[in-house]
mmCIF file of C-alpha atoms in Angstrom:
data_model
loop_
_atom_site.group_PDB
_atom_site.id
_atom_site.type_symbol
_atom_site.label_atom_id
_atom_site.label_comp_id
_atom_site.label_asym_id
_atom_site.label_seq_id
_atom_site.Cartn_x
_atom_site.Cartn_y
_atom_site.Cartn_z
ATOM 1 C CA MET D 1 18.398 -7.360 6.964
ATOM 2 C CA ALA D 2 14.883 -6.951 5.468
ATOM 3 C CA LEU D 3 13.242 -3.437 6.425
ATOM 4 C CA LEU D 4 9.624 -5.370 6.363
ATOM 5 C CA GLU D 5 9.134 -9.396 6.577
ATOM 6 C CA THR D 6 6.438 -11.902 7.124
ATOM 7 C CA ARG D 7 7.329 -15.042 7.508
ATOM 8 C CA ASP D 8 4.733 -17.968 7.613
ATOM 9 C CA LEU D 9 1.960 -15.296 7.667
ATOM 10 C CA THR D 10 -1.308 -17.093 7.984
ATOM 11 C CA ALA D 11 -4.999 -15.052 8.186
ATOM 12 C CA PHE D 12 -8.743 -16.139 9.432
ATOM 13 C CA TYR D 13 -11.566 -14.523 9.108
ATOM 14 C CA GLY D 14 -13.753 -16.893 11.773
ATOM 15 C CA ASP D 15 -13.244 -20.120 10.450
ATOM 16 C CA PHE D 16 -12.438 -19.467 7.065
ATOM 17 C CA GLN D 17 -8.225 -19.459 6.157
ATOM 18 C CA ALA D 18 -7.474 -16.449 3.455
ATOM 19 C CA LEU D 19 -3.625 -16.871 3.608
ATOM 20 C CA PHE D 20 -1.728 -19.935 3.611
ATOM 21 C CA GLY D 21 1.919 -19.195 5.004
ATOM 22 C CA VAL D 22 2.943 -16.123 3.171
ATOM 23 C CA ASP D 23 6.710 -15.263 3.015
ATOM 24 C CA LEU D 24 7.243 -11.907 1.791
ATOM 25 C CA THR D 25 10.259 -8.986 2.137
ATOM 26 C CA LEU D 26 10.824 -5.719 1.513
ATOM 27 C CA GLN D 27 13.768 -4.100 1.479
ATOM 28 C CA GLU D 28 14.693 -0.323 2.235
ATOM 29 C CA GLY D 29 14.386 1.631 -0.747
ATOM 30 C CA GLU D 30 12.594 -0.714 -2.953
ATOM 31 C CA THR D 31 8.856 -1.073 -4.092
ATOM 32 C CA VAL D 32 7.547 -4.575 -4.441
ATOM 33 C CA ALA D 33 4.021 -5.519 -6.569
ATOM 34 C CA VAL D 34 1.435 -7.891 -5.245
ATOM 35 C CA ILE D 35 -0.512 -9.091 -7.653
ATOM 36 C CA GLY D 36 -3.463 -11.567 -8.461
ATOM 37 C CA ALA D 37 -7.314 -11.625 -8.836
ATOM 38 C CA ASN D 38 -10.083 -10.678 -6.604
ATOM 39 C CA GLY D 39 -9.881 -13.454 -3.601
ATOM 40 C CA ALA D 40 -6.063 -14.032 -3.788
ATOM 41 C CA GLY D 41 -5.641 -12.780 -0.481
ATOM 42 C CA LYS D 42 -3.911 -9.498 -1.599
ATOM 43 C CA THR D 43 -6.068 -7.084 0.669
ATOM 44 C CA THR D 44 -5.978 -9.642 3.648
ATOM 45 C CA LEU D 45 -2.101 -9.580 3.046
ATOM 46 C CA MET D 46 -1.884 -5.435 3.471
ATOM 47 C CA ARG D 47 -4.429 -5.421 6.331
ATOM 48 C CA SER D 48 -2.347 -8.136 8.294
ATOM 49 C CA VAL D 49 0.812 -6.055 7.718
ATOM 50 C CA SER D 50 -1.004 -3.346 8.927
ATOM 51 C CA GLY D 51 -2.428 -4.685 11.951
ATOM 52 C CA LEU D 52 -6.148 -4.503 11.099
ATOM 53 C CA ILE D 53 -5.555 -7.975 11.248
ATOM 54 C CA ARG D 54 -3.829 -9.026 14.888
ATOM 55 C CA GLN D 55 -1.078 -11.899 14.098
ATOM 56 C CA THR D 56 1.385 -13.928 15.953
ATOM 57 C CA PRO D 57 4.220 -11.756 16.686
ATOM 58 C CA GLY D 58 6.695 -13.317 14.743
ATOM 59 C CA MET D 59 4.697 -13.173 11.856
ATOM 60 C CA VAL D 60 5.356 -9.656 10.683
ATOM 61 C CA ARG D 61 8.908 -7.899 11.420
ATOM 62 C CA LEU D 62 9.627 -4.538 11.038
ATOM 63 C CA ASP D 63 13.792 -3.950 11.054
ATOM 64 C CA GLY D 64 13.625 -7.477 12.721
ATOM 65 C CA ARG D 65 11.244 -6.233 15.543
ATOM 66 C CA GLU D 66 8.292 -8.624 15.560
ATOM 67 C CA ILE D 67 4.849 -6.202 15.513
ATOM 68 C CA GLY D 68 2.453 -8.816 14.224
ATOM 69 C CA ALA D 69 0.665 -8.472 17.239
ATOM 70 C CA LEU D 70 0.666 -5.145 17.335
ATOM 71 C CA PRO D 71 -2.816 -2.896 16.974
ATOM 72 C CA ALA D 72 -3.026 -0.718 13.771
ATOM 73 C CA ASP D 73 -2.119 2.576 15.117
ATOM 74 C CA GLU D 74 0.981 1.379 16.862
ATOM 75 C CA ILE D 75 1.763 -0.188 13.777
ATOM 76 C CA MET D 76 1.330 3.372 12.185
ATOM 77 C CA ALA D 77 3.567 4.991 14.778
ATOM 78 C CA GLN D 78 6.505 2.691 13.936
ATOM 79 C CA GLY D 79 6.536 4.088 10.245
ATOM 80 C CA VAL D 80 3.955 1.536 8.477
ATOM 81 C CA ALA D 81 1.160 3.600 6.359
ATOM 82 C CA MET D 82 -1.928 2.296 4.627
ATOM 83 C CA VAL D 83 -3.408 3.772 1.768
ATOM 84 C CA PRO D 84 -6.770 1.560 2.111
ATOM 85 C CA GLU D 85 -8.830 0.029 -1.302
ATOM 86 C CA GLY D 86 -11.732 2.186 -1.406
ATOM 87 C CA ARG D 87 -9.869 4.978 0.285
ATOM 88 C CA LYS D 88 -11.883 5.678 3.328
ATOM 89 C CA LEU D 89 -11.998 9.301 3.580
ATOM 90 C CA PHE D 90 -14.146 11.243 6.581
ATOM 91 C CA PRO D 91 -17.050 12.697 4.887
ATOM 92 C CA SER D 92 -17.492 15.129 7.215
ATOM 93 C CA LEU D 93 -14.006 16.859 6.727
ATOM 94 C CA SER D 94 -12.440 19.076 3.958
ATOM 95 C CA VAL D 95 -9.552 17.787 1.904
ATOM 96 C CA GLU D 96 -7.188 19.625 4.180
ATOM 97 C CA GLU D 97 -8.580 18.106 7.202
ATOM 98 C CA ASN D 98 -8.336 14.648 5.837
ATOM 99 C CA LEU D 99 -4.942 15.047 5.086
ATOM 100 C CA LEU D 100 -4.305 16.395 8.398
ATOM 101 C CA MET D 101 -5.632 13.269 9.989
ATOM 102 C CA GLY D 102 -2.614 11.496 8.679
ATOM 103 C CA ARG D 103 -0.165 13.057 10.803
ATOM 104 C CA HIS D 104 -1.739 12.650 14.274
ATOM 105 C CA ARG D 105 -0.129 9.071 15.193
ATOM 106 C CA ARG D 106 3.501 9.525 13.902
ATOM 107 C CA LYS D 107 4.959 12.946 15.413
ATOM 108 C CA VAL D 108 8.305 12.588 13.140
ATOM 109 C CA ASN D 109 10.181 15.350 11.355
ATOM 110 C CA GLY D 110 10.538 14.289 7.546
ATOM 111 C CA PRO D 111 9.833 15.343 3.691
ATOM 112 C CA TRP D 112 5.771 15.153 3.791
ATOM 113 C CA SER D 113 3.825 18.153 5.153
ATOM 114 C CA LEU D 114 0.305 19.829 3.723
ATOM 115 C CA ASP D 115 3.300 21.986 1.117
ATOM 116 C CA SER D 116 4.601 19.102 -0.202
ATOM 117 C CA VAL D 117 1.838 16.877 -0.295
ATOM 118 C CA TYR D 118 0.382 20.377 -2.205
ATOM 119 C CA ARG D 119 3.541 19.825 -4.634
ATOM 120 C CA LEU D 120 2.649 16.495 -5.160
ATOM 121 C CA PHE D 121 -0.963 17.006 -5.817
ATOM 122 C CA PRO D 122 -1.425 20.562 -6.930
ATOM 123 C CA ILE D 123 -5.215 20.057 -7.381
ATOM 124 C CA LEU D 124 -5.513 19.385 -4.073
ATOM 125 C CA LYS D 125 -4.284 22.524 -2.737
ATOM 126 C CA GLU D 126 -7.373 24.197 -5.128
ATOM 127 C CA ARG D 127 -9.831 22.127 -3.795
ATOM 128 C CA ARG D 128 -8.424 22.304 0.045
ATOM 129 C CA ASN D 129 -11.778 23.686 1.590
ATOM 130 C CA GLN D 130 -14.210 21.380 -0.140
ATOM 131 C CA PRO D 131 -15.429 18.212 1.386
ATOM 132 C CA GLY D 132 -13.218 15.153 0.639
ATOM 133 C CA THR D 133 -15.823 13.080 -0.662
ATOM 134 C CA ALA D 134 -16.799 15.583 -3.254
ATOM 135 C CA LEU D 135 -13.785 15.095 -5.280
ATOM 136 C CA SER D 136 -13.456 12.729 -8.448
ATOM 137 C CA GLY D 137 -12.745 9.455 -8.021
ATOM 138 C CA GLY D 138 -9.143 9.588 -9.151
ATOM 139 C CA GLN D 139 -8.662 13.215 -6.781
ATOM 140 C CA GLN D 140 -9.788 11.381 -3.382
ATOM 141 C CA GLN D 141 -7.439 8.327 -4.053
ATOM 142 C CA MET D 142 -4.340 11.459 -3.924
ATOM 143 C CA VAL D 143 -5.937 12.741 -1.078
ATOM 144 C CA SER D 144 -5.748 9.240 0.688
ATOM 145 C CA ILE D 145 -2.566 8.748 -0.831
ATOM 146 C CA GLY D 146 -1.322 11.811 0.636
ATOM 147 C CA ARG D 147 -3.225 11.321 4.134
ATOM 148 C CA ALA D 148 -0.639 8.269 4.408
ATOM 149 C CA LEU D 149 2.405 10.017 3.375
ATOM 150 C CA MET D 150 1.810 12.810 5.849
ATOM 151 C CA SER D 151 3.001 10.158 8.693
ATOM 152 C CA ASN D 152 6.321 10.662 7.329
ATOM 153 C CA PRO D 153 5.798 6.302 6.448
ATOM 154 C CA ARG D 154 9.108 4.432 6.220
ATOM 155 C CA VAL D 155 6.827 1.715 4.240
ATOM 156 C CA LEU D 156 3.586 3.059 2.394
ATOM 157 C CA LEU D 157 1.146 0.243 1.858
ATOM 158 C CA CYS D 158 -1.071 0.730 -1.407
ATOM 159 C CA ASP D 159 -4.155 -1.324 -1.833
ATOM 160 C CA GLU D 160 -5.604 -1.246 -5.152
ATOM 161 C CA ILE D 161 -4.957 2.467 -5.989
ATOM 162 C CA SER D 162 -5.907 1.881 -9.044
ATOM 163 C CA LEU D 163 -9.517 0.387 -9.336
ATOM 164 C CA GLY D 164 -12.126 1.902 -10.722
ATOM 165 C CA LEU D 165 -10.038 4.862 -12.312
ATOM 166 C CA ALA D 166 -9.819 6.141 -15.683
ATOM 167 C CA PRO D 167 -6.278 5.067 -17.043
ATOM 168 C CA VAL D 168 -5.629 8.352 -17.494
ATOM 169 C CA VAL D 169 -6.448 9.070 -13.920
ATOM 170 C CA ILE D 170 -3.681 6.118 -13.013
ATOM 171 C CA ARG D 171 -0.736 7.454 -14.986
ATOM 172 C CA ASP D 172 -0.976 10.883 -13.420
ATOM 173 C CA ILE D 173 -0.842 9.010 -9.848
ATOM 174 C CA TYR D 174 1.290 6.649 -10.654
ATOM 175 C CA ALA D 175 3.405 9.342 -12.067
ATOM 176 C CA ALA D 176 3.989 10.598 -8.418
ATOM 177 C CA PHE D 177 5.990 7.414 -7.236
ATOM 178 C CA PRO D 178 9.519 8.272 -8.001
ATOM 179 C CA ARG D 179 8.854 11.545 -5.789
ATOM 180 C CA ILE D 180 7.899 9.424 -3.047
ATOM 181 C CA ARG D 181 10.113 6.539 -3.607
ATOM 182 C CA GLU D 182 12.638 9.587 -3.835
ATOM 183 C CA THR D 183 12.069 10.883 -0.161
ATOM 184 C CA GLY D 184 12.912 7.252 0.995
ATOM 185 C CA ALA D 185 9.597 5.704 1.498
ATOM 186 C CA SER D 186 9.402 1.827 0.301
ATOM 187 C CA VAL D 187 6.560 0.945 -1.308
ATOM 188 C CA ILE D 188 4.397 -2.340 -1.524
ATOM 189 C CA VAL D 189 1.744 -2.179 -4.432
ATOM 190 C CA VAL D 190 -1.389 -4.281 -4.536
ATOM 191 C CA GLU D 191 -2.604 -4.485 -7.991
ATOM 192 C CA GLN D 192 -4.929 -6.663 -10.411
ATOM 193 C CA ASP D 193 -3.302 -4.803 -12.850
ATOM 194 C CA ILE D 194 0.296 -6.970 -14.232
ATOM 195 C CA GLY D 195 1.500 -4.112 -16.668
ATOM 196 C CA GLN D 196 1.313 -1.122 -14.291
ATOM 197 C CA ALA D 197 2.283 -3.648 -11.704
ATOM 198 C CA MET D 198 5.520 -4.602 -13.706
ATOM 199 C CA LYS D 199 6.526 -0.642 -14.551
ATOM 200 C CA VAL D 200 6.742 0.629 -10.824
ATOM 201 C CA ALA D 201 8.171 -2.711 -9.364
ATOM 202 C CA ASP D 202 11.361 -3.882 -8.384
ATOM 203 C CA ARG D 203 10.202 -7.627 -7.413
ATOM 204 C CA VAL D 204 6.825 -8.878 -7.916
ATOM 205 C CA TYR D 205 4.907 -11.336 -5.432
ATOM 206 C CA CYS D 206 1.901 -13.124 -7.421
ATOM 207 C CA MET D 207 -0.887 -14.694 -4.950
ATOM 208 C CA MET D 208 -3.508 -17.097 -5.647
ATOM 209 C CA GLU D 209 -5.879 -18.534 -2.935
ATOM 210 C CA GLY D 210 -4.138 -17.314 0.416
ATOM 211 C CA ARG D 211 -0.776 -18.399 -1.007
ATOM 212 C CA VAL D 212 2.232 -17.217 -2.926
ATOM 213 C CA THR D 213 2.752 -18.745 -6.256
ATOM 214 C CA LEU D 214 5.497 -16.669 -7.758
ATOM 215 C CA SER D 215 7.969 -14.298 -7.135
ATOM 216 C CA GLY D 216 11.003 -12.744 -8.862
ATOM 217 C CA ARG D 217 11.912 -9.557 -10.666
ATOM 218 C CA PRO D 218 9.272 -8.104 -13.332
ATOM 219 C CA ASP D 219 12.458 -9.181 -16.183
ATOM 220 C CA GLU D 220 12.757 -12.900 -14.772
ATOM 221 C CA LEU D 221 9.439 -13.448 -15.020
ATOM 222 C CA SER D 222 7.536 -14.800 -18.331
ATOM 223 C CA ARG D 223 4.391 -13.952 -19.433
ATOM 224 C CA GLU D 224 3.342 -17.760 -19.002
ATOM 225 C CA ALA D 225 4.691 -17.886 -15.595
ATOM 226 C CA ILE D 226 2.959 -14.946 -14.420
ATOM 227 C CA HIS D 227 -0.226 -16.039 -16.444
ATOM 228 C CA ASP D 228 -0.151 -19.608 -14.718
ATOM 229 C CA ALA D 229 0.797 -17.904 -11.004
ATOM 230 C CA TYR D 230 -2.233 -15.549 -11.918
ATOM 231 C CA PHE D 231 -4.922 -17.787 -12.908
ATOM 232 C CA GLY D 232 -3.394 -21.621 -12.618
ATOM 233 C CA ALA D 233 -1.966 -23.866 -14.457
ATOM 234 C CA ALA D 234 -4.484 -25.550 -17.222
ATOM 235 C CA ALA D 235 -5.075 -29.077 -15.727
#
């Protein structure tokens, strides 16, 4: 049984349909990357899994339990945490206060605490009393990841965490992923950067126009197949 699964997942914004029958699985201890261009439906998929877009119950399952209709706070309480696109830090709170917000809903013991987040991202300890939004973009992304980890999630959803960041910053952020996986979290990473996705993922899903167009292990997917699935095959 998959840890997390979507079955024939659809999603709408009013009358506009954004997802069309998306099937995805995440196994225990696995990292899955979801790639695709802008507008492919990647963020809508993450919002649907995390409960920000409510679904039919059976369209999203955690450990076989139907969670698609649950609100976001209940899904987080069950162990699914999201690092949202754009970071979404609280501007009135310090770095440390932003981190502490991550544990308010999920009351479990686990490997992640303020101390372990500070060991993962030492710069945050130095800046812990500064406003979260006063940090650089990369440091804000570290706060956003740390806030999600503070809930000790079983599933960590990372939506476009490299967007707008310099390559050296992206490298530093992704260098933390082995440690995150060592603590038992399974990860879904949404990325536009195909190369970065291939480096970290056990399996890859490519989306285009709200549909999965290709899936497989990185070493099984040819560059041509990925290009066609990402942009559409030439007519």
